[in-house]
């Protein structure tokens, strides 16, 4: 079956003469198109929210999220998945990005496996009904993604398609389509489509982690302090959340072996570190653990 060319491949009349302009005007046009991409992502909030809620149910049952993509879309998926652990303290296996062609293709664009449908199916071969498969393709037709979504769906996993083509030929349980239209440079989906894709994936993963209790308000209580700068950020976070002085927060953090949620629950409730740790193990999220210990709502 022949499909029409996706809108991302059309020529953009707003930038038809971009090569004749001064640098400032070139930049203005490029950034104006990026602003349109963010607006397109915002317009897709409805299906994106459904994807977050459905994914949360799977993760609550012990499942994990798997991204599948190629080219610029796939590289953005790798970026998003890689940042989940340091930002939210989530297990590394909670988010996995599968890139067409593997690690070698990730850094060498000459290795192009986006048409390998069976490779996508093989990469999704370990998924189960507990999991979430997110296929990322600006055109909505990448065959690697098609194979992954097909195999994931057959296993009973939740399938989500993130695309910039409202008429994408690929199908999924939930389709999140950011209608970005033609690129500033015809067909260069690393531009506007890439911006929309990054915005959608960032919003999806962040909202999912918030819903899972891995933040406290807008504070990143799950961040992993892997260097001195992040260590000081952890102390500042505790000061902000509790109103205690830095010395008190630093001591609580040390007693919790650097685990911010445990230190925060201890400071908010006055409970011993062991009791705070047990409450967090039983109740996901700082707010739930504090409530279980009878602490104040803040």
PDB file of C-alpha atoms in Angstrom:
ATOM      1  CA  UNK A   1       0.000   0.000   0.000  1.00  0.00           C
ATOM      2  CA  UNK A   2       1.363   3.430  -0.954  1.00  0.00           C
ATOM      3  CA  UNK A   3       1.179   6.213   1.610  1.00  0.00           C
ATOM      4  CA  UNK A   4       1.277   9.937   0.960  1.00  0.00           C
ATOM      5  CA  UNK A   5       4.506  11.727   1.859  1.00  0.00           C
ATOM      6  CA  UNK A   6       4.349  12.952   5.480  1.00  0.00           C
ATOM      7  CA  UNK A   7       3.905  16.693   6.095  1.00  0.00           C
ATOM      8  CA  UNK A   8       7.440  16.817   7.515  1.00  0.00           C
ATOM      9  CA  UNK A   9       8.700  16.258   3.959  1.00  0.00           C
ATOM     10  CA  UNK A  10       6.740  19.139   2.394  1.00  0.00           C
ATOM     11  CA  UNK A  11       8.372  22.432   1.433  1.00  0.00           C
ATOM     12  CA  UNK A  12       7.873  25.307   3.850  1.00  0.00           C
ATOM     13  CA  UNK A  13       6.805  28.527   2.098  1.00  0.00           C
ATOM     14  CA  UNK A  14       7.915  30.649   5.059  1.00  0.00           C
ATOM     15  CA  UNK A  15      11.559  29.690   4.540  1.00  0.00           C
ATOM     16  CA  UNK A  16      11.747  29.257   0.763  1.00  0.00           C
ATOM     17  CA  UNK A  17      14.319  32.078   0.444  1.00  0.00           C
ATOM     18  CA  UNK A  18      16.166  31.471   3.694  1.00  0.00           C
ATOM     19  CA  UNK A  19      19.540  31.237   1.934  1.00  0.00           C
ATOM     20  CA  UNK A  20      19.267  34.856   0.770  1.00  0.00           C
ATOM     21  CA  UNK A  21      18.858  36.339   4.257  1.00  0.00           C
ATOM     22  CA  UNK A  22      21.237  37.824   6.799  1.00  0.00           C
ATOM     23  CA  UNK A  23      22.191  35.620   9.744  1.00  0.00           C
ATOM     24  CA  UNK A  24      19.848  37.348  12.173  1.00  0.00           C
ATOM     25  CA  UNK A  25      16.867  36.779   9.899  1.00  0.00           C
ATOM     26  CA  UNK A  26      17.871  33.156   9.291  1.00  0.00           C
ATOM     27  CA  UNK A  27      17.996  32.568  13.027  1.00  0.00           C
ATOM     28  CA  UNK A  28      14.668  34.316  13.556  1.00  0.00           C
ATOM     29  CA  UNK A  29      12.972  32.061  11.017  1.00  0.00           C
ATOM     30  CA  UNK A  30      14.523  28.919  12.476  1.00  0.00           C
ATOM     31  CA  UNK A  31      13.489  29.822  16.004  1.00  0.00           C
ATOM     32  CA  UNK A  32      10.003  30.849  14.937  1.00  0.00           C
ATOM     33  CA  UNK A  33       9.575  27.387  13.464  1.00  0.00           C
ATOM     34  CA  UNK A  34      10.802  25.847  16.721  1.00  0.00           C
ATOM     35  CA  UNK A  35       8.186  27.898  18.586  1.00  0.00           C
ATOM     36  CA  UNK A  36       5.556  26.378  16.314  1.00  0.00           C
ATOM     37  CA  UNK A  37       6.880  22.954  17.296  1.00  0.00           C
ATOM     38  CA  UNK A  38       6.368  23.634  20.993  1.00  0.00           C
ATOM     39  CA  UNK A  39       2.822  24.817  20.275  1.00  0.00           C
ATOM     40  CA  UNK A  40       2.205  21.600  18.326  1.00  0.00           C
ATOM     41  CA  UNK A  41       3.431  19.531  21.272  1.00  0.00           C
ATOM     42  CA  UNK A  42       1.161  21.473  23.635  1.00  0.00           C
ATOM     43  CA  UNK A  43      -1.815  20.746  21.365  1.00  0.00           C
ATOM     44  CA  UNK A  44      -1.164  17.011  21.837  1.00  0.00           C
ATOM     45  CA  UNK A  45      -1.604  17.179  25.629  1.00  0.00           C
ATOM     46  CA  UNK A  46      -4.811  15.111  25.585  1.00  0.00           C
ATOM     47  CA  UNK A  47      -3.416  11.876  24.145  1.00  0.00           C
ATOM     48  CA  UNK A  48      -0.126  12.448  25.946  1.00  0.00           C
ATOM     49  CA  UNK A  49      -1.963  12.554  29.283  1.00  0.00           C
ATOM     50  CA  UNK A  50      -3.709   9.294  28.408  1.00  0.00           C
ATOM     51  CA  UNK A  51      -0.324   7.770  27.655  1.00  0.00           C
ATOM     52  CA  UNK A  52       1.041   8.903  31.041  1.00  0.00           C
ATOM     53  CA  UNK A  53      -1.937   7.499  32.948  1.00  0.00           C
ATOM     54  CA  UNK A  54      -1.882   4.174  31.086  1.00  0.00           C
ATOM     55  CA  UNK A  55       1.889   3.865  31.467  1.00  0.00           C
ATOM     56  CA  UNK A  56       1.637   4.596  35.188  1.00  0.00           C
ATOM     57  CA  UNK A  57      -0.676   1.620  35.627  1.00  0.00           C
ATOM     58  CA  UNK A  58       1.863  -0.644  33.908  1.00  0.00           C
ATOM     59  CA  UNK A  59       4.766   0.674  35.976  1.00  0.00           C
ATOM     60  CA  UNK A  60       2.749   0.295  39.169  1.00  0.00           C
ATOM     61  CA  UNK A  61       2.449  -3.379  38.294  1.00  0.00           C
ATOM     62  CA  UNK A  62       6.210  -3.795  37.902  1.00  0.00           C
ATOM     63  CA  UNK A  63       6.565  -2.944  34.223  1.00  0.00           C
ATOM     64  CA  UNK A  64       9.042  -0.705  32.431  1.00  0.00           C
ATOM     65  CA  UNK A  65       9.140   1.767  29.551  1.00  0.00           C
ATOM     66  CA  UNK A  66      10.896   0.957  26.279  1.00  0.00           C
ATOM     67  CA  UNK A  67      11.592   3.566  23.603  1.00  0.00           C
ATOM     68  CA  UNK A  68      12.124   2.497  19.974  1.00  0.00           C
ATOM     69  CA  UNK A  69      13.463   4.849  17.306  1.00  0.00           C
ATOM     70  CA  UNK A  70      15.970   5.549  14.574  1.00  0.00           C
ATOM     71  CA  UNK A  71      17.809   8.615  13.327  1.00  0.00           C
ATOM     72  CA  UNK A  72      17.210  11.942  15.058  1.00  0.00           C
ATOM     73  CA  UNK A  73      14.018  10.682  16.742  1.00  0.00           C
ATOM     74  CA  UNK A  74      15.793   7.674  18.199  1.00  0.00           C
ATOM     75  CA  UNK A  75      18.727   9.722  19.450  1.00  0.00           C
ATOM     76  CA  UNK A  76      16.343  12.028  21.319  1.00  0.00           C
ATOM     77  CA  UNK A  77      14.741   8.954  22.886  1.00  0.00           C
ATOM     78  CA  UNK A  78      18.160   7.738  24.052  1.00  0.00           C
ATOM     79  CA  UNK A  79      18.821  11.160  25.597  1.00  0.00           C
ATOM     80  CA  UNK A  80      15.535  11.149  27.488  1.00  0.00           C
ATOM     81  CA  UNK A  81      15.906   7.595  28.796  1.00  0.00           C
ATOM     82  CA  UNK A  82      19.507   8.196  29.871  1.00  0.00           C
ATOM     83  CA  UNK A  83      18.535  11.127  32.083  1.00  0.00           C
ATOM     84  CA  UNK A  84      15.835   9.322  34.084  1.00  0.00           C
ATOM     85  CA  UNK A  85      18.129   7.712  36.659  1.00  0.00           C
ATOM     86  CA  UNK A  86      20.246  10.769  37.565  1.00  0.00           C
ATOM     87  CA  UNK A  87      17.177  13.016  37.632  1.00  0.00           C
ATOM     88  CA  UNK A  88      14.719  10.826  39.503  1.00  0.00           C
ATOM     89  CA  UNK A  89      16.796   8.076  41.127  1.00  0.00           C
ATOM     90  CA  UNK A  90      14.829   5.465  39.190  1.00  0.00           C
ATOM     91  CA  UNK A  91      16.365   2.049  38.445  1.00  0.00           C
ATOM     92  CA  UNK A  92      18.240   2.041  35.136  1.00  0.00           C
ATOM     93  CA  UNK A  93      15.997  -0.690  33.781  1.00  0.00           C
ATOM     94  CA  UNK A  94      12.847   1.413  34.287  1.00  0.00           C
ATOM     95  CA  UNK A  95      13.479   3.247  30.990  1.00  0.00           C
ATOM     96  CA  UNK A  96      15.338   1.611  28.109  1.00  0.00           C
ATOM     97  CA  UNK A  97      15.963   3.166  24.704  1.00  0.00           C
ATOM     98  CA  UNK A  98      16.348   0.788  21.762  1.00  0.00           C
ATOM     99  CA  UNK A  99      18.066   2.384  18.770  1.00  0.00           C
ATOM    100  CA  UNK A 100      17.924   0.882  15.284  1.00  0.00           C
ATOM    101  CA  UNK A 101      21.337  -0.674  14.708  1.00  0.00           C
ATOM    102  CA  UNK A 102      22.459  -0.491  18.328  1.00  0.00           C
ATOM    103  CA  UNK A 103      25.238   1.572  19.937  1.00  0.00           C
ATOM    104  CA  UNK A 104      27.400   1.686  16.804  1.00  0.00           C
ATOM    105  CA  UNK A 105      24.588   3.258  14.755  1.00  0.00           C
ATOM    106  CA  UNK A 106      23.853   5.748  17.536  1.00  0.00           C
ATOM    107  CA  UNK A 107      27.089   7.632  16.870  1.00  0.00           C
ATOM    108  CA  UNK A 108      27.564   6.775  13.177  1.00  0.00           C
ATOM    109  CA  UNK A 109      24.748   8.000  10.950  1.00  0.00           C
ATOM    110  CA  UNK A 110      26.174   5.970   8.063  1.00  0.00           C
ATOM    111  CA  UNK A 111      24.784   2.869   9.793  1.00  0.00           C
ATOM    112  CA  UNK A 112      21.116   3.217   8.891  1.00  0.00           C
ATOM    113  CA  UNK A 113      18.783   0.428  10.022  1.00  0.00           C
ATOM    114  CA  UNK A 114      15.515   2.347  10.159  1.00  0.00           C
ATOM    115  CA  UNK A 115      13.991   0.127   7.448  1.00  0.00           C
ATOM    116  CA  UNK A 116      14.757  -3.075   9.401  1.00  0.00           C
ATOM    117  CA  UNK A 117      11.272  -4.039  10.587  1.00  0.00           C
ATOM    118  CA  UNK A 118      12.344  -7.449  11.843  1.00  0.00           C
ATOM    119  CA  UNK A 119      15.158  -5.864  13.848  1.00  0.00           C
ATOM    120  CA  UNK A 120      12.564  -3.744  15.633  1.00  0.00           C
ATOM    121  CA  UNK A 121      10.495  -6.841  16.356  1.00  0.00           C
ATOM    122  CA  UNK A 122      13.576  -8.607  17.722  1.00  0.00           C
ATOM    123  CA  UNK A 123      14.507  -5.664  19.946  1.00  0.00           C
ATOM    124  CA  UNK A 124      10.986  -5.727  21.407  1.00  0.00           C
ATOM    125  CA  UNK A 125      11.135  -9.469  21.918  1.00  0.00           C
ATOM    126  CA  UNK A 126      11.681  -9.297  25.674  1.00  0.00           C
ATOM    127  CA  UNK A 127       8.621  -7.141  26.408  1.00  0.00           C
ATOM    128  CA  UNK A 128       5.603  -8.494  28.259  1.00  0.00           C
ATOM    129  CA  UNK A 129       2.074  -7.345  29.034  1.00  0.00           C
ATOM    130  CA  UNK A 130       3.473  -5.420  32.011  1.00  0.00           C
ATOM    131  CA  UNK A 131       5.526  -3.093  29.817  1.00  0.00           C
ATOM    132  CA  UNK A 132       5.144   0.065  27.736  1.00  0.00           C
ATOM    133  CA  UNK A 133       6.496   0.378  24.187  1.00  0.00           C
ATOM    134  CA  UNK A 134       6.875   3.919  22.837  1.00  0.00           C
ATOM    135  CA  UNK A 135       7.652   4.148  19.139  1.00  0.00           C
ATOM    136  CA  UNK A 136       9.178   7.464  18.074  1.00  0.00           C
ATOM    137  CA  UNK A 137       9.106   8.424  14.398  1.00  0.00           C
ATOM    138  CA  UNK A 138       8.594  11.904  12.971  1.00  0.00           C
ATOM    139  CA  UNK A 139       7.197  10.545   9.705  1.00  0.00           C
ATOM    140  CA  UNK A 140       5.058   7.933  11.420  1.00  0.00           C
ATOM    141  CA  UNK A 141       6.292   5.256   9.027  1.00  0.00           C
ATOM    142  CA  UNK A 142       9.744   4.085  10.202  1.00  0.00           C
ATOM    143  CA  UNK A 143       9.775   0.324   9.717  1.00  0.00           C
ATOM    144  CA  UNK A 144      12.058  -0.385  12.687  1.00  0.00           C
ATOM    145  CA  UNK A 145       9.414   1.244  14.875  1.00  0.00           C
ATOM    146  CA  UNK A 146       6.639  -0.638  13.055  1.00  0.00           C
ATOM    147  CA  UNK A 147       8.278  -3.952  13.885  1.00  0.00           C
ATOM    148  CA  UNK A 148       8.799  -3.007  17.522  1.00  0.00           C
ATOM    149  CA  UNK A 149       5.214  -1.867  18.028  1.00  0.00           C
ATOM    150  CA  UNK A 150       3.893  -4.980  16.291  1.00  0.00           C
ATOM    151  CA  UNK A 151       5.882  -7.332  18.523  1.00  0.00           C
ATOM    152  CA  UNK A 152       5.152  -5.330  21.682  1.00  0.00           C
ATOM    153  CA  UNK A 153       1.435  -5.275  20.935  1.00  0.00           C
ATOM    154  CA  UNK A 154       1.422  -9.034  20.308  1.00  0.00           C
ATOM    155  CA  UNK A 155       2.981  -9.512  23.759  1.00  0.00           C
ATOM    156  CA  UNK A 156       0.198  -7.451  25.340  1.00  0.00           C
ATOM    157  CA  UNK A 157       2.351  -4.394  26.112  1.00  0.00           C
ATOM    158  CA  UNK A 158       0.846  -0.909  26.005  1.00  0.00           C
ATOM    159  CA  UNK A 159       1.891   0.680  22.709  1.00  0.00           C
ATOM    160  CA  UNK A 160       2.322   4.429  22.192  1.00  0.00           C
ATOM    161  CA  UNK A 161       3.272   6.169  18.950  1.00  0.00           C
ATOM    162  CA  UNK A 162       4.973   9.581  19.127  1.00  0.00           C
ATOM    163  CA  UNK A 163       4.966  11.227  15.704  1.00  0.00           C
ATOM    164  CA  UNK A 164       4.718  14.518  13.851  1.00  0.00           C
ATOM    165  CA  UNK A 165       2.396  13.095  11.205  1.00  0.00           C
ATOM    166  CA  UNK A 166      -1.316  13.227  12.113  1.00  0.00           C
ATOM    167  CA  UNK A 167      -1.984  10.704   9.344  1.00  0.00           C
ATOM    168  CA  UNK A 168       0.787   8.305  10.350  1.00  0.00           C
ATOM    169  CA  UNK A 169       0.333   4.852   8.820  1.00  0.00           C
ATOM    170  CA  UNK A 170       1.620   3.152  11.975  1.00  0.00           C
ATOM    171  CA  UNK A 171      -0.886   2.326  14.671  1.00  0.00           C
ATOM    172  CA  UNK A 172      -0.696   2.020  18.451  1.00  0.00           C
ATOM    173  CA  UNK A 173      -2.979   1.941  21.479  1.00  0.00           C
ATOM    174  CA  UNK A 174      -2.346   5.669  21.914  1.00  0.00           C
ATOM    175  CA  UNK A 175      -1.099   8.012  19.185  1.00  0.00           C
ATOM    176  CA  UNK A 176       0.523  11.293  20.231  1.00  0.00           C
ATOM    177  CA  UNK A 177       0.796  13.413  17.103  1.00  0.00           C
ATOM    178  CA  UNK A 178       2.437  16.837  17.295  1.00  0.00           C
ATOM    179  CA  UNK A 179       1.473  18.424  13.983  1.00  0.00           C
ATOM    180  CA  UNK A 180       4.642  20.383  13.247  1.00  0.00           C
ATOM    181  CA  UNK A 181       4.189  20.627   9.460  1.00  0.00           C
ATOM    182  CA  UNK A 182       7.016  21.255   6.982  1.00  0.00           C
ATOM    183  CA  UNK A 183      10.542  21.886   8.211  1.00  0.00           C
ATOM    184  CA  UNK A 184      12.554  25.085   7.797  1.00  0.00           C
ATOM    185  CA  UNK A 185      14.928  22.965   5.707  1.00  0.00           C
ATOM    186  CA  UNK A 186      12.828  20.557   3.698  1.00  0.00           C
ATOM    187  CA  UNK A 187      12.850  17.106   5.263  1.00  0.00           C
ATOM    188  CA  UNK A 188      15.356  17.931   8.035  1.00  0.00           C
ATOM    189  CA  UNK A 189      13.365  16.480  10.927  1.00  0.00           C
ATOM    190  CA  UNK A 190      16.198  17.116  13.388  1.00  0.00           C
ATOM    191  CA  UNK A 191      14.814  20.674  13.422  1.00  0.00           C
ATOM    192  CA  UNK A 192      11.159  21.370  14.203  1.00  0.00           C
ATOM    193  CA  UNK A 193      10.067  17.730  14.459  1.00  0.00           C
ATOM    194  CA  UNK A 194      13.062  17.073  16.679  1.00  0.00           C
ATOM    195  CA  UNK A 195      12.097  19.946  18.961  1.00  0.00           C
ATOM    196  CA  UNK A 196       8.526  18.671  19.274  1.00  0.00           C
ATOM    197  CA  UNK A 197       9.731  15.118  19.876  1.00  0.00           C
ATOM    198  CA  UNK A 198      12.070  16.217  22.656  1.00  0.00           C
ATOM    199  CA  UNK A 199       9.320  18.276  24.275  1.00  0.00           C
ATOM    200  CA  UNK A 200       6.848  15.382  24.130  1.00  0.00           C
ATOM    201  CA  UNK A 201       9.301  12.793  25.493  1.00  0.00           C
ATOM    202  CA  UNK A 202      10.502  15.110  28.267  1.00  0.00           C
ATOM    203  CA  UNK A 203       6.914  15.831  29.259  1.00  0.00           C
ATOM    204  CA  UNK A 204       5.934  12.153  29.117  1.00  0.00           C
ATOM    205  CA  UNK A 205       8.775  10.849  31.264  1.00  0.00           C
ATOM    206  CA  UNK A 206       8.687  13.752  33.728  1.00  0.00           C
ATOM    207  CA  UNK A 207       4.924  13.539  34.241  1.00  0.00           C
ATOM    208  CA  UNK A 208       5.214   9.781  34.680  1.00  0.00           C
ATOM    209  CA  UNK A 209       7.921  10.153  37.322  1.00  0.00           C
ATOM    210  CA  UNK A 210       5.913  12.866  39.117  1.00  0.00           C
ATOM    211  CA  UNK A 211       2.882  10.573  39.138  1.00  0.00           C
ATOM    212  CA  UNK A 212       5.086   7.795  40.517  1.00  0.00           C
ATOM    213  CA  UNK A 213       6.024   9.951  43.525  1.00  0.00           C
ATOM    214  CA  UNK A 214       9.612  10.627  42.478  1.00  0.00           C
ATOM    215  CA  UNK A 215       9.358  14.380  43.138  1.00  0.00           C
ATOM    216  CA  UNK A 216       8.252  16.485  46.098  1.00  0.00           C
ATOM    217  CA  UNK A 217       6.402  19.454  44.711  1.00  0.00           C
ATOM    218  CA  UNK A 218       8.679  20.673  41.947  1.00  0.00           C
ATOM    219  CA  UNK A 219      11.824  19.460  43.706  1.00  0.00           C
ATOM    220  CA  UNK A 220      13.942  16.615  42.284  1.00  0.00           C
ATOM    221  CA  UNK A 221      14.159  14.586  45.479  1.00  0.00           C
ATOM    222  CA  UNK A 222      15.268  11.512  43.553  1.00  0.00           C
ATOM    223  CA  UNK A 223      18.351  13.070  41.999  1.00  0.00           C
ATOM    224  CA  UNK A 224      21.560  11.109  42.397  1.00  0.00           C
ATOM    225  CA  UNK A 225      24.372  13.284  43.775  1.00  0.00           C
ATOM    226  CA  UNK A 226      27.306  11.982  41.726  1.00  0.00           C
ATOM    227  CA  UNK A 227      29.531  15.052  42.179  1.00  0.00           C
ATOM    228  CA  UNK A 228      30.165  17.922  44.591  1.00  0.00           C
ATOM    229  CA  UNK A 229      27.864  20.321  42.744  1.00  0.00           C
ATOM    230  CA  UNK A 230      24.951  17.899  42.946  1.00  0.00           C
ATOM    231  CA  UNK A 231      25.773  17.207  46.591  1.00  0.00           C
ATOM    232  CA  UNK A 232      25.308  20.889  47.387  1.00  0.00           C
ATOM    233  CA  UNK A 233      22.151  20.936  45.298  1.00  0.00           C
ATOM    234  CA  UNK A 234      20.817  18.119  47.467  1.00  0.00           C
ATOM    235  CA  UNK A 235      21.467  20.144  50.623  1.00  0.00           C
ATOM    236  CA  UNK A 236      19.838  23.234  49.100  1.00  0.00           C
ATOM    237  CA  UNK A 237      16.843  21.137  48.096  1.00  0.00           C
ATOM    238  CA  UNK A 238      16.373  19.949  51.677  1.00  0.00           C
ATOM    239  CA  UNK A 239      16.685  23.513  52.987  1.00  0.00           C
ATOM    240  CA  UNK A 240      14.049  24.657  50.485  1.00  0.00           C
ATOM    241  CA  UNK A 241      11.657  21.822  51.309  1.00  0.00           C
ATOM    242  CA  UNK A 242      11.938  21.913  55.097  1.00  0.00           C
ATOM    243  CA  UNK A 243      13.041  25.392  56.145  1.00  0.00           C
ATOM    244  CA  UNK A 244      15.840  23.873  58.211  1.00  0.00           C
ATOM    245  CA  UNK A 245      19.365  25.309  58.108  1.00  0.00           C
ATOM    246  CA  UNK A 246      22.050  23.886  55.847  1.00  0.00           C
ATOM    247  CA  UNK A 247      23.986  22.223  58.669  1.00  0.00           C
ATOM    248  CA  UNK A 248      20.908  20.320  59.855  1.00  0.00           C
ATOM    249  CA  UNK A 249      20.060  19.244  56.321  1.00  0.00           C
ATOM    250  CA  UNK A 250      23.646  18.174  55.606  1.00  0.00           C
ATOM    251  CA  UNK A 251      23.658  16.039  58.750  1.00  0.00           C
ATOM    252  CA  UNK A 252      20.326  14.428  57.864  1.00  0.00           C
ATOM    253  CA  UNK A 253      21.601  13.685  54.381  1.00  0.00           C
ATOM    254  CA  UNK A 254      24.753  12.078  55.756  1.00  0.00           C
ATOM    255  CA  UNK A 255      22.699   9.962  58.173  1.00  0.00           C
ATOM    256  CA  UNK A 256      20.592   8.818  55.192  1.00  0.00           C
ATOM    257  CA  UNK A 257      23.766   7.888  53.250  1.00  0.00           C
ATOM    258  CA  UNK A 258      22.970  10.566  50.683  1.00  0.00           C
ATOM    259  CA  UNK A 259      19.417   9.371  50.017  1.00  0.00           C
ATOM    260  CA  UNK A 260      17.412  12.598  49.680  1.00  0.00           C
ATOM    261  CA  UNK A 261      13.880  11.159  50.110  1.00  0.00           C
ATOM    262  CA  UNK A 262      14.887   9.432  53.333  1.00  0.00           C
ATOM    263  CA  UNK A 263      16.513  12.588  54.700  1.00  0.00           C
ATOM    264  CA  UNK A 264      13.497  14.661  53.694  1.00  0.00           C
ATOM    265  CA  UNK A 265      10.982  12.346  55.355  1.00  0.00           C
ATOM    266  CA  UNK A 266      13.109  12.327  58.508  1.00  0.00           C
ATOM    267  CA  UNK A 267      13.293  16.122  58.588  1.00  0.00           C
ATOM    268  CA  UNK A 268       9.585  16.606  57.879  1.00  0.00           C
ATOM    269  CA  UNK A 269       8.401  14.111  60.488  1.00  0.00           C
ATOM    270  CA  UNK A 270      11.173  13.976  63.070  1.00  0.00           C
ATOM    271  CA  UNK A 271      11.238  10.208  62.665  1.00  0.00           C
ATOM    272  CA  UNK A 272      14.446   8.181  62.988  1.00  0.00           C
ATOM    273  CA  UNK A 273      16.231   7.392  59.722  1.00  0.00           C
ATOM    274  CA  UNK A 274      15.264   3.719  59.863  1.00  0.00           C
ATOM    275  CA  UNK A 275      11.596   4.532  60.305  1.00  0.00           C
ATOM    276  CA  UNK A 276      11.719   7.020  57.407  1.00  0.00           C
ATOM    277  CA  UNK A 277      13.369   4.381  55.224  1.00  0.00           C
ATOM    278  CA  UNK A 278      10.713   1.807  56.086  1.00  0.00           C
ATOM    279  CA  UNK A 279       7.884   4.232  55.372  1.00  0.00           C
ATOM    280  CA  UNK A 280       9.330   5.023  51.931  1.00  0.00           C
ATOM    281  CA  UNK A 281       9.676   1.317  51.171  1.00  0.00           C
ATOM    282  CA  UNK A 282       6.009   0.774  51.934  1.00  0.00           C
ATOM    283  CA  UNK A 283       4.567   3.994  50.534  1.00  0.00           C
ATOM    284  CA  UNK A 284       5.861   5.338  47.191  1.00  0.00           C
ATOM    285  CA  UNK A 285       6.753   9.000  47.325  1.00  0.00           C
ATOM    286  CA  UNK A 286       7.731  11.433  50.037  1.00  0.00           C
ATOM    287  CA  UNK A 287       4.216  12.801  50.553  1.00  0.00           C
ATOM    288  CA  UNK A 288       2.761   9.319  51.044  1.00  0.00           C
ATOM    289  CA  UNK A 289       5.528   8.338  53.478  1.00  0.00           C
ATOM    290  CA  UNK A 290       5.116  11.553  55.472  1.00  0.00           C
ATOM    291  CA  UNK A 291       1.356  11.033  55.662  1.00  0.00           C
ATOM    292  CA  UNK A 292       1.866   7.454  56.849  1.00  0.00           C
ATOM    293  CA  UNK A 293       4.107   8.729  59.653  1.00  0.00           C
ATOM    294  CA  UNK A 294       1.595  11.391  60.631  1.00  0.00           C
ATOM    295  CA  UNK A 295       3.804  14.260  59.542  1.00  0.00           C
ATOM    296  CA  UNK A 296       2.586  17.714  58.526  1.00  0.00           C
ATOM    297  CA  UNK A 297       1.345  18.390  54.988  1.00  0.00           C
ATOM    298  CA  UNK A 298       3.510  21.015  53.295  1.00  0.00           C
TER     299      UNK A 298
END
